[in-house]
Amino acid sequence: MKKISIILCTYNGEAYLGEQLDSLLRQTYPFYELIVQDDGSTDRTVELINEYRQQFPGRNIHLYINSERLGYNRNFLTAACRATGEYIACCDQDDVWMGHKLETLMQTIGNSPLIFHDSIPTCDGKTNGRLHQRPLPSVFPPLSAVLYPRSYGHQILFRRDVQERIKPFTGYDVSYDYLIFTLAASIGPVRYLHTPLVYWRRHTDAVTYRAQAVKTGKWQGYADALRALNSKENRQRTRQYFGMLRQVAFCQPRVARAVRYLSRGSLCGILGASLLCLFHNREAVPEAKGLTRLLRAFFLPAFFVRDHGRYIVRLP
């Protein structure tokens, strides 16, 4: 049986933490170790974790308390580097895992460096359909995965060799889940499983929170992407994110070339990445066909600026 490390980062999470810990302990595929890294909680979070450690002394639960506040992203990135298992799963403090989550992912990941799954969002005690209403491709080629990362932290399980690629970035305040997704894709294609495996608790003050999907016209998304190119802040975040990624060794030269284009932050650089995606449209947008795939492939870099350029990296 392969060893799985679970990374659980906490900060003032006593309200829901017990329910989450119970769901981890009920996994049909037992975890090898649970690494809990607390970022300076002032409530009963640490006390609660210690109670579980005493109650389950044989379950290999480790607690680390940061000497200074790292923030959400750096807390996860540094905690991931503590893992010693062959696979690593990230875990939020307020979700609930279905009992077969780890078992199902281990049965499906194959030789991919990372797999992510569908989830059931919940808010104020009510479920809200599925996170991915339409099935995503079962395999994401590196070009697609790097230029438009798709996963949230609670969804991912990745191989430990990705950990070595995380270590140079532990000092960056960058969306940890998208970064891990991207670093895994630098090794090879990542997998997706269209099966809900987590009840994902949403909070209305989260940066990525949307009460419900906003329906727009067929061309509205493209128009919004073009308008986003005028946002200096979005383009600056995009430039910094891909500039940071230039130190990564990508498995495909064309992916590294797209990263170089986007690291310029200029309209010419974005156009260069768009033309590259258009030429490699099957890899850029594997879920679409025909003219739709060509159009979406060309707009893929602009979609990144529109969607991820709002928050993916914190500007100085």
Coordinates of N, CA, C and O in Angstrom, one line a residue, residues 278 281-282 285 287-297:
L278 N -3.0 28.5 -30.3 CA -3.8 28.3 -31.5 C -3.2 27.2 -32.4 O -3.8 26.3 -32.9
N281 N -3.7 23.7 -30.6 CA -5.0 23.9 -30.0 C -5.6 22.6 -29.4 O -6.3 22.6 -28.4
R282 N -5.2 21.4 -29.9 CA -5.7 20.2 -29.3 C -5.1 20.0 -27.9 O -5.8 19.4 -27.0
V285 N -6.8 23.2 -25.6 CA -8.2 23.1 -25.2 C -8.7 21.7 -25.6 O -9.4 21.5 -26.6
E287 N -11.0 19.9 -24.3 CA -12.4 19.6 -24.1 C -13.3 20.1 -25.2 O -14.5 19.8 -25.3
A288 N -12.8 20.9 -26.2 CA -13.6 21.4 -27.2 C -13.2 20.9 -28.6 O -12.2 20.2 -28.7
K289 N -14.1 21.2 -29.6 CA -13.8 20.7 -30.9 C -14.1 21.8 -32.0 O -14.7 22.8 -31.7
G290 N -13.5 21.6 -33.2 CA -13.8 22.4 -34.3 C -13.4 23.9 -34.1 O -12.4 24.2 -33.5
L291 N -14.2 24.8 -34.6 CA -14.0 26.2 -34.5 C -14.0 26.7 -33.1 O -13.2 27.7 -32.7
T292 N -14.8 26.1 -32.3 CA -14.8 26.5 -30.9 C -13.5 26.3 -30.2 O -13.0 27.1 -29.4
R293 N -12.9 25.1 -30.5 CA -11.6 24.8 -29.9 C -10.5 25.8 -30.4 O -9.7 26.3 -29.6
L294 N -10.6 26.2 -31.7 CA -9.6 27.2 -32.2 C -9.7 28.5 -31.5 O -8.8 29.1 -31.1
L295 N -11.0 29.0 -31.4 CA -11.2 30.3 -30.7 C -10.8 30.3 -29.3 O -10.1 31.2 -28.8
R296 N -11.2 29.2 -28.6 CA -10.9 29.2 -27.1 C -9.4 29.0 -26.9 O -8.8 29.5 -25.9
A297 N -8.7 28.3 -27.8 CA -7.3 28.1 -27.7 C -6.6 29.5 -27.9 O -5.7 29.8 -27.1

